[in-house]
Short mmCIF file of C-alpha atoms and ligand atoms in Angstrom, two decimals:
data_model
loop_
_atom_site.label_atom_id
_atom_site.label_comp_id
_atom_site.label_asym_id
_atom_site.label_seq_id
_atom_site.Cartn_x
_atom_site.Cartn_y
_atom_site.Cartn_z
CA UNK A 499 157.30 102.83 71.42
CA UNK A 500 156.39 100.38 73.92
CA UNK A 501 153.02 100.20 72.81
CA UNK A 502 153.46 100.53 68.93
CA UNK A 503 155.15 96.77 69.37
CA UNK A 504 153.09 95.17 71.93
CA UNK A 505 149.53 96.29 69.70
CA UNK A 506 151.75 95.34 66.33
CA UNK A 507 152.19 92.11 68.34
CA UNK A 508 148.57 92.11 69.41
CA UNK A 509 147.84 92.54 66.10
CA UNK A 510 150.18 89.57 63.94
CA UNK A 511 149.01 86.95 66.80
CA UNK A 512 145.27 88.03 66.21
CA UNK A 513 145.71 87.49 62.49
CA UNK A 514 147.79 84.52 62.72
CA UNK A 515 144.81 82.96 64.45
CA UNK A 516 142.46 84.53 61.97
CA UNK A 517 144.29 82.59 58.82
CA UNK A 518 144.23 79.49 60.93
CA UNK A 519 140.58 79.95 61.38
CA UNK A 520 140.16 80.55 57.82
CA UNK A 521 141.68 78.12 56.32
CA UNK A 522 140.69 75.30 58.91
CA UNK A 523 140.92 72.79 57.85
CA UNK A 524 143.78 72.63 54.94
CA UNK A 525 145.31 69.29 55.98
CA UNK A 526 143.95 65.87 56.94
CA UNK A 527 142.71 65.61 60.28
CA UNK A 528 143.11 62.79 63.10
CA UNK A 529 140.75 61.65 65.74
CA UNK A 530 142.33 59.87 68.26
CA UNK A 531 140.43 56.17 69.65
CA UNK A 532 142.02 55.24 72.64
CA UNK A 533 141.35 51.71 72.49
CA UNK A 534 142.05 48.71 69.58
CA UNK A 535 140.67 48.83 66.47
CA UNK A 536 137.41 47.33 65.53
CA UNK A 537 136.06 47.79 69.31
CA UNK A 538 133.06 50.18 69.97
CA UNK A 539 134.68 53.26 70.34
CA UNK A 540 136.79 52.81 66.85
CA UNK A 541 133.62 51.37 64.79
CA UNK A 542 131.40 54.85 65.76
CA UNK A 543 134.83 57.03 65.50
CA UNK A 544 135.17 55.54 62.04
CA UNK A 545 131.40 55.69 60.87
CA UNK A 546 131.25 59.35 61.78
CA UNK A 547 134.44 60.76 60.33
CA UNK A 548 133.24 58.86 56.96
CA UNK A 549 130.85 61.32 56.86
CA UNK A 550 132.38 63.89 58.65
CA UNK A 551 135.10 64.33 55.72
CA UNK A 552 132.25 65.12 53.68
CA UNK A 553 131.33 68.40 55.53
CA UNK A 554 135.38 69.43 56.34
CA UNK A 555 136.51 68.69 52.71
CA UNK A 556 139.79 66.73 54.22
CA UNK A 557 140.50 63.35 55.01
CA UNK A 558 140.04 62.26 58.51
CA UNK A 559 142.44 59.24 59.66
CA UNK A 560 141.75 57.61 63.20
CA UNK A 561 144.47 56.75 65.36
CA UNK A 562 144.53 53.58 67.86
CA UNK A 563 147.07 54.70 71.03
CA UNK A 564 145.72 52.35 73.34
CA UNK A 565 147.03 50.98 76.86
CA UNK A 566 146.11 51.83 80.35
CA UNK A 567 142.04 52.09 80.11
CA UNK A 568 142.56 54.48 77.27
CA UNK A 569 144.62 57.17 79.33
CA UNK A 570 147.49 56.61 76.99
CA UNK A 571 145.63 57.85 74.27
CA UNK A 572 143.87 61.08 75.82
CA UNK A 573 147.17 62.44 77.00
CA UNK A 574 148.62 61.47 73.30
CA UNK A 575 145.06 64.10 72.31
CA UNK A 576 146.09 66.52 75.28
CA UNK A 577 149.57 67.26 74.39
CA UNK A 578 148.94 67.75 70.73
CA UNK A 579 148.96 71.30 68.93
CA UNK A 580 145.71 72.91 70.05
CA UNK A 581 144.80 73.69 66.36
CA UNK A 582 142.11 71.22 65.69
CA UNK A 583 144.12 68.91 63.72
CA UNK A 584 143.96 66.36 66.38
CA UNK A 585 140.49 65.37 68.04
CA UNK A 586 140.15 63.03 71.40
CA UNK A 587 137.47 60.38 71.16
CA UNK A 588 136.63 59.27 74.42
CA UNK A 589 133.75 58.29 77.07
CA UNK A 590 132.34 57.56 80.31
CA UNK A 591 135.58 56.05 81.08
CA UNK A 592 138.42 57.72 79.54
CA UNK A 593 136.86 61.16 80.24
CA UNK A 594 135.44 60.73 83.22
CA UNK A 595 136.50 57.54 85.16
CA UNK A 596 140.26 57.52 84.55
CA UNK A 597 140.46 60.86 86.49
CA UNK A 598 139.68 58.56 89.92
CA UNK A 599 141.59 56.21 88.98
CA UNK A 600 145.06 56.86 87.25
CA UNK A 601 147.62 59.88 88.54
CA UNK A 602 146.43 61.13 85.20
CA UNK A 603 149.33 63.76 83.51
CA UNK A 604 146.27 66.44 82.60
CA UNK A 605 143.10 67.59 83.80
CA UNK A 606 140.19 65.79 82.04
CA UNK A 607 138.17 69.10 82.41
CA UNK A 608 140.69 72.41 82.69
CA UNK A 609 143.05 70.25 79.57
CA UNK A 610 140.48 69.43 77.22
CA UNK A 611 137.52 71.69 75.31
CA UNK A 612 134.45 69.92 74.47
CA UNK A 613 133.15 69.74 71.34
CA UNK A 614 130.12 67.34 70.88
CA UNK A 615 128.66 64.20 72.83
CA UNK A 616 127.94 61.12 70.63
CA UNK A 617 125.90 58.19 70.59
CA UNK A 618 125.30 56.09 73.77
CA UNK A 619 125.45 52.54 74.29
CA UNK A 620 123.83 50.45 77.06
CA UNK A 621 126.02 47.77 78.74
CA UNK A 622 125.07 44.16 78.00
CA UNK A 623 125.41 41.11 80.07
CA UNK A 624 127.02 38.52 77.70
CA UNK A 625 129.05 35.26 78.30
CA UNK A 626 130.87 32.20 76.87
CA UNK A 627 128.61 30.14 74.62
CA UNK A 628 129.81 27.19 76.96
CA UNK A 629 127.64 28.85 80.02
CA UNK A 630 124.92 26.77 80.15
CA UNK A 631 122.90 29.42 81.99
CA UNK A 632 119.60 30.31 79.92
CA UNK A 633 118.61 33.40 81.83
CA UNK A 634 119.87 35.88 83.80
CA UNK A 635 119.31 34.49 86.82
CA UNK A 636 120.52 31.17 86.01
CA UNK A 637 123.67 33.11 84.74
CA UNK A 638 123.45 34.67 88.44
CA UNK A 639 123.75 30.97 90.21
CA UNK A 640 126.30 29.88 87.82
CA UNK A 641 128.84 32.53 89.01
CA UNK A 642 127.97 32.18 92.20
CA UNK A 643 128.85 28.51 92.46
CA UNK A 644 132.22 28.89 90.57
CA UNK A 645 134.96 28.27 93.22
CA UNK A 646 137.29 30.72 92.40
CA UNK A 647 136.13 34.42 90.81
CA UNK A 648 134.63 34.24 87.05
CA UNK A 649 136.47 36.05 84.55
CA UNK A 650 135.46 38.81 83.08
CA UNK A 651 137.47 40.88 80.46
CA UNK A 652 137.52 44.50 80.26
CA UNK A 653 139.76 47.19 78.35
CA UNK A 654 141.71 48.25 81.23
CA UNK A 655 140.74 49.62 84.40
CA UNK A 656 138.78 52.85 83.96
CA UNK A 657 137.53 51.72 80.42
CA UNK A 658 133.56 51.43 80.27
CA UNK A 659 133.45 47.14 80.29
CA UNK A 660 135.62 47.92 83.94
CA UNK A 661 132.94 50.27 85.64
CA UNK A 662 129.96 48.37 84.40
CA UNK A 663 131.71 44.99 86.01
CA UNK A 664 132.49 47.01 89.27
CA UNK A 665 128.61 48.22 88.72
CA UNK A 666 127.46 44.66 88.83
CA UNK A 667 129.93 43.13 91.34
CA UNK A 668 128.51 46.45 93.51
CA UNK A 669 124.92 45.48 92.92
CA UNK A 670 125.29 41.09 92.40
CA UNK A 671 127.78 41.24 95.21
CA UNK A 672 129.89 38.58 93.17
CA UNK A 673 133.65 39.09 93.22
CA UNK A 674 134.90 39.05 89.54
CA UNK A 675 138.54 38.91 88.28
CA UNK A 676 138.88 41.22 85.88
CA UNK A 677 141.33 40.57 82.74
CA UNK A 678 142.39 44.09 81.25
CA UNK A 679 142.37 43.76 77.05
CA UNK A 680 143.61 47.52 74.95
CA UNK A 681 139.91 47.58 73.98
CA UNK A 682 136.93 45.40 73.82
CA UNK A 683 137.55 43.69 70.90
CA UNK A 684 140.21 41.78 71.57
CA UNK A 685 138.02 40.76 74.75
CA UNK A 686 135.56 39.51 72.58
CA UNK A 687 137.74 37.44 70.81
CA UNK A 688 138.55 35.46 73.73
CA UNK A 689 134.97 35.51 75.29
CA UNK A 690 134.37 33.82 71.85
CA UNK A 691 137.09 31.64 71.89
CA UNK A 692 135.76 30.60 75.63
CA UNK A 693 138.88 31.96 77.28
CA UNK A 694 137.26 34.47 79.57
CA UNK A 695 133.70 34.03 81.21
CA UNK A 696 132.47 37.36 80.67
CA UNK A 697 132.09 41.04 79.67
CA UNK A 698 130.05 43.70 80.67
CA UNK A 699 129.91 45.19 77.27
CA UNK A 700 128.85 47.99 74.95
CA UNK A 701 125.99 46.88 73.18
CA UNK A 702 127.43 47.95 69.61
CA UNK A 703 130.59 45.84 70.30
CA UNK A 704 128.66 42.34 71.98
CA UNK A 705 125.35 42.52 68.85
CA UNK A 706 126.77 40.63 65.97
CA UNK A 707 128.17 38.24 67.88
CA UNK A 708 125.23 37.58 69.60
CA UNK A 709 122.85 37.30 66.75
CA UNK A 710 125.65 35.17 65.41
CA UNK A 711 125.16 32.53 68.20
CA UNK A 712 128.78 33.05 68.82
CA UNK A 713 128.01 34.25 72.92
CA UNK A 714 124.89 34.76 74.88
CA UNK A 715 123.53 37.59 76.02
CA UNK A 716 121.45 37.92 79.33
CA UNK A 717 119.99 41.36 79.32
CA UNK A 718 121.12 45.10 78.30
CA UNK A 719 120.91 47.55 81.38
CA UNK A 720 118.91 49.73 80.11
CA UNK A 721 114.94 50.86 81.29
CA UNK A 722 113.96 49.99 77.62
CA UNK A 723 115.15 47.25 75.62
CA UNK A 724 117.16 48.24 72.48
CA UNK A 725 115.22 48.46 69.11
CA UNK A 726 117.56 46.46 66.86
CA UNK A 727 117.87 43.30 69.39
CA UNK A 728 114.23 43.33 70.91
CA UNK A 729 114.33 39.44 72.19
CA UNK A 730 117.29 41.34 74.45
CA UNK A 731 115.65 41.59 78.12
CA UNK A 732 116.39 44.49 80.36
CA UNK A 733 118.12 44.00 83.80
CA UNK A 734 114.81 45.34 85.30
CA UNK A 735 112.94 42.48 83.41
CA UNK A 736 115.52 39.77 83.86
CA UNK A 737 115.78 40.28 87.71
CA UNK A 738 118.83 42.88 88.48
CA UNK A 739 115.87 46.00 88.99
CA UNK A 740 117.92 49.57 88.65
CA UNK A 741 120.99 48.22 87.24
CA UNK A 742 121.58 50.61 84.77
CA UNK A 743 124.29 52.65 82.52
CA UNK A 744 124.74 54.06 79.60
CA UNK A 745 127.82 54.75 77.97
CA UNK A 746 128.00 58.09 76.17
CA UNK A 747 130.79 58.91 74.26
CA UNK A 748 131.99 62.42 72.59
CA UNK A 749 134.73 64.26 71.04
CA UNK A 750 137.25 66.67 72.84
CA UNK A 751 139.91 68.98 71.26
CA UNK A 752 143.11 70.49 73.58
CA UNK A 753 142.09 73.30 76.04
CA UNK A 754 143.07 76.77 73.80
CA UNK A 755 142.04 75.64 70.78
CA UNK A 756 139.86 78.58 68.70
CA UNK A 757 135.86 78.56 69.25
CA UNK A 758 135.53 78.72 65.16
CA UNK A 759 137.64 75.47 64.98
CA UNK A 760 135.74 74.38 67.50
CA UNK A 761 132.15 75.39 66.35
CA UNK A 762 133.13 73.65 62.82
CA UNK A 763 133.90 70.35 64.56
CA UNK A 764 131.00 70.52 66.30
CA UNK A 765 128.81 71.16 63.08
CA UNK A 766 130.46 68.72 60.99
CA UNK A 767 129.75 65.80 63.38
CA UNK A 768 126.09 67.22 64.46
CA UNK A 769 125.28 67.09 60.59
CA UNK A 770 126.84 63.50 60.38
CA UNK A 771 124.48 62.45 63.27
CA UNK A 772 121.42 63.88 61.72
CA UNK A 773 122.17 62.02 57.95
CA UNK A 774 120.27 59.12 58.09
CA UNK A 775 122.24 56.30 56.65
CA UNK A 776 124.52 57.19 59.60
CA UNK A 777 121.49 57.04 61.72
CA UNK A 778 120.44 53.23 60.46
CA UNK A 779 124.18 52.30 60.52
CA UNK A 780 124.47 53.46 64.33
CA UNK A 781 121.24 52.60 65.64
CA UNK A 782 121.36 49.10 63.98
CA UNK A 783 124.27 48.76 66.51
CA UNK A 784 122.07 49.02 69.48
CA UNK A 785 123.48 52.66 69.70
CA UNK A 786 121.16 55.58 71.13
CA UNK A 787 121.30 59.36 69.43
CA UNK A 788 121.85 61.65 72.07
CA UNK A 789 118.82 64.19 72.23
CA UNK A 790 119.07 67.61 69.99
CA UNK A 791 119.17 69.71 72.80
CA UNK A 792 122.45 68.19 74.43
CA UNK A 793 124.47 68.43 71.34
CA UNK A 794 126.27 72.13 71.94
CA UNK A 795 130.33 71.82 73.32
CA UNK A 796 128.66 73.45 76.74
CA UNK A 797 126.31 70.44 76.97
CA UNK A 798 128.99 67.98 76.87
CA UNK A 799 131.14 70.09 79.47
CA UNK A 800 127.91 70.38 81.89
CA UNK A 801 127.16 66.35 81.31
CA UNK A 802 131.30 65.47 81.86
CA UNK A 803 130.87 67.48 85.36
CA UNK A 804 127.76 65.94 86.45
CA UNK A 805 129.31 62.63 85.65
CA UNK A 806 132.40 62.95 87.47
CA UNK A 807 130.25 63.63 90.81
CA UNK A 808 128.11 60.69 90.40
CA UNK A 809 131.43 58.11 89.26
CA UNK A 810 134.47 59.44 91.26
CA UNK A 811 132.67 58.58 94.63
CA UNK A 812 131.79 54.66 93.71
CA UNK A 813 135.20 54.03 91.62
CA UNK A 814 137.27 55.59 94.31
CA UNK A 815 135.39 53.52 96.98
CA UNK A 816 135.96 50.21 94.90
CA UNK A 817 139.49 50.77 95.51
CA UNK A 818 140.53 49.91 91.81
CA UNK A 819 144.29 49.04 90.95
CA UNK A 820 145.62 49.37 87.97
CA UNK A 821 146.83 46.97 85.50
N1 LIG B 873 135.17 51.62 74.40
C1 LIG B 873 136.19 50.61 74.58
C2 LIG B 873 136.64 50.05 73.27
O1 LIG B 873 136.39 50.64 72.25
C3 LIG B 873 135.78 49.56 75.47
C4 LIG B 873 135.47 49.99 76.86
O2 LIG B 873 135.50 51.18 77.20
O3 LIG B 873 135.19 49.10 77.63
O4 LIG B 873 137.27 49.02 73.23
#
């Protein structure tokens, strides 16, 4: 008797799953940016679900939960139905960073499944127009004669603009104050209204308004220089040798949710990556496609472990406090 219910059970649960499967996805989908809209992370999250909707047949709407480097967000992602309705963006920081930094509610690797890295993004070096610094290193002197710490907005401790400023206090060894935005756009508004100094920025968000004239940019910290701002020095050309990041971002679903959900996902946004308007649209932002081999959900897992040995060491020993 005992067994007649628990393999009936066995049995609705497996074909529950099965029609969820199936039918995946019957309802409008929502990816969830952690940080304010029109930043980095919300321009790529919205050029790829343009075309992702394409492949899944529904409508996919992005979400802004923003606060606390993009933590607030994540756990918003984490606590949701594991049914692949609801889909984390995140990067370098909210993925990987925030775990040494925040008393995070969730596990960043036993919480979440991976499901495909994204694009990455060098940092750039950019400032207030009303720096009269003309190179790097004449940026260099000029923050090293302010009297009191520069400024230099990020989007909340943990966020990628944080660990690229504690990257270059670490290798500069000039002491920054760091002014926490939701996201990097509302940074750059003030670093083009002159209000803060500086950012250490993704590329994609920092490009317009440098080929605008509207800040300047110093160099991108990269070993090449990127293809759609070539008059862009690299640190090792502009005189900080070896400072470099790149900030790769991806897409997580909650931990339990199916493989086929997760498989779709993964081959809606690998054939949105590989359509070439997309391409031109991401690469024009100074963006880099990540290489074909590292786009399966186990290379994102492998790359979000190797990351978290090389980062939780240096963010744990910069001591960071939280705004
Ligand atoms: N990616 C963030 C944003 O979209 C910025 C950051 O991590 O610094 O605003």
């Amino acid at each position: 008797m005992r067994k007649t219910i628990l393999a009936a059970l066995i049995a609705m649960l497996a074909s529950g799953s099965t029609a969820l499967t199936e039918n995946y996805p019957s309802r409008p989908l929502t990816i969830i940016v952690p940080f304010s809209a029109g930043g980095p992370s919300d321009v790529m999250a919205r050029i790829l679900a343009e075309r992702m909707k394409l492949t899944l047949g529904e409508a996919i709407l992005i979400e802004n939960v923003t606060g606390a480097g993009g933590s607030v967000g994540v756990g918003r992602a984490v606590r949701s139905a594991p049914d692949g309705y609801t889909i984390s963006f995140g990067h370098l920081g909210t993925h990987v960073a925030n775990g040494a930094i925040y008393k995070l509610g969730y596990d960043l690797l036993a919480d979440l499944e991976p499901v495909v890295l994204l694009p990455s993004n060098p940092m750039i070096i950019v400032s207030k127009n009303a720096v009269p610094a003309k190179s790097l290193k004449e940026f260099l002197e000029w923050l090293k004669a302010r009297p009191t710490p520069p400024t230099a907005g990020t989007a909340g401790a943990g966020s990628g603009s944080h660990i690229a400023g504690l990257y270059f206090e670490n290798i500069t060894g000039i002491k920054l104050q760091y002014v926490p935005y939701r996201g990097t756009a509302p940074a750059m508004n003030d670093l083009v209204a002159g209000q803060i100094d500086m950012i250490v920025d993704q590329t994609s968000n920092s490009i317009s308004q440098v080929r605008a004239g509207n800040i300047r940019a110093y160099a991108v910290t990269d070993a090449k220089r990127v293809a759609s701002a070539p008059d862009i020095p690299t640190t090792d050309e502009a005189g900080l040798p070896g400072f470099h990041m790149t900030l790769w971002s991806g897409l997580w679903v909650p931990k339990d949710t199916p493989k086929e959900i997760v498989a779709r996902l993964n081959a809606a946004t690998v054939e949105a990556l590989n359509d070439p308007a997309v391409r031109q649209q991401l690469e024009n932002l100074g963006l880099q496609m990540p290489a074909k081999d590292q786009l399966s959900p186990a290379a994102l897992g492998a790359r979000q472990k190797a990351e978290i040995a090389k980062w939780w060491p240096m963010i744990k020993a910069a001591n960071v406090k939280v705004d």
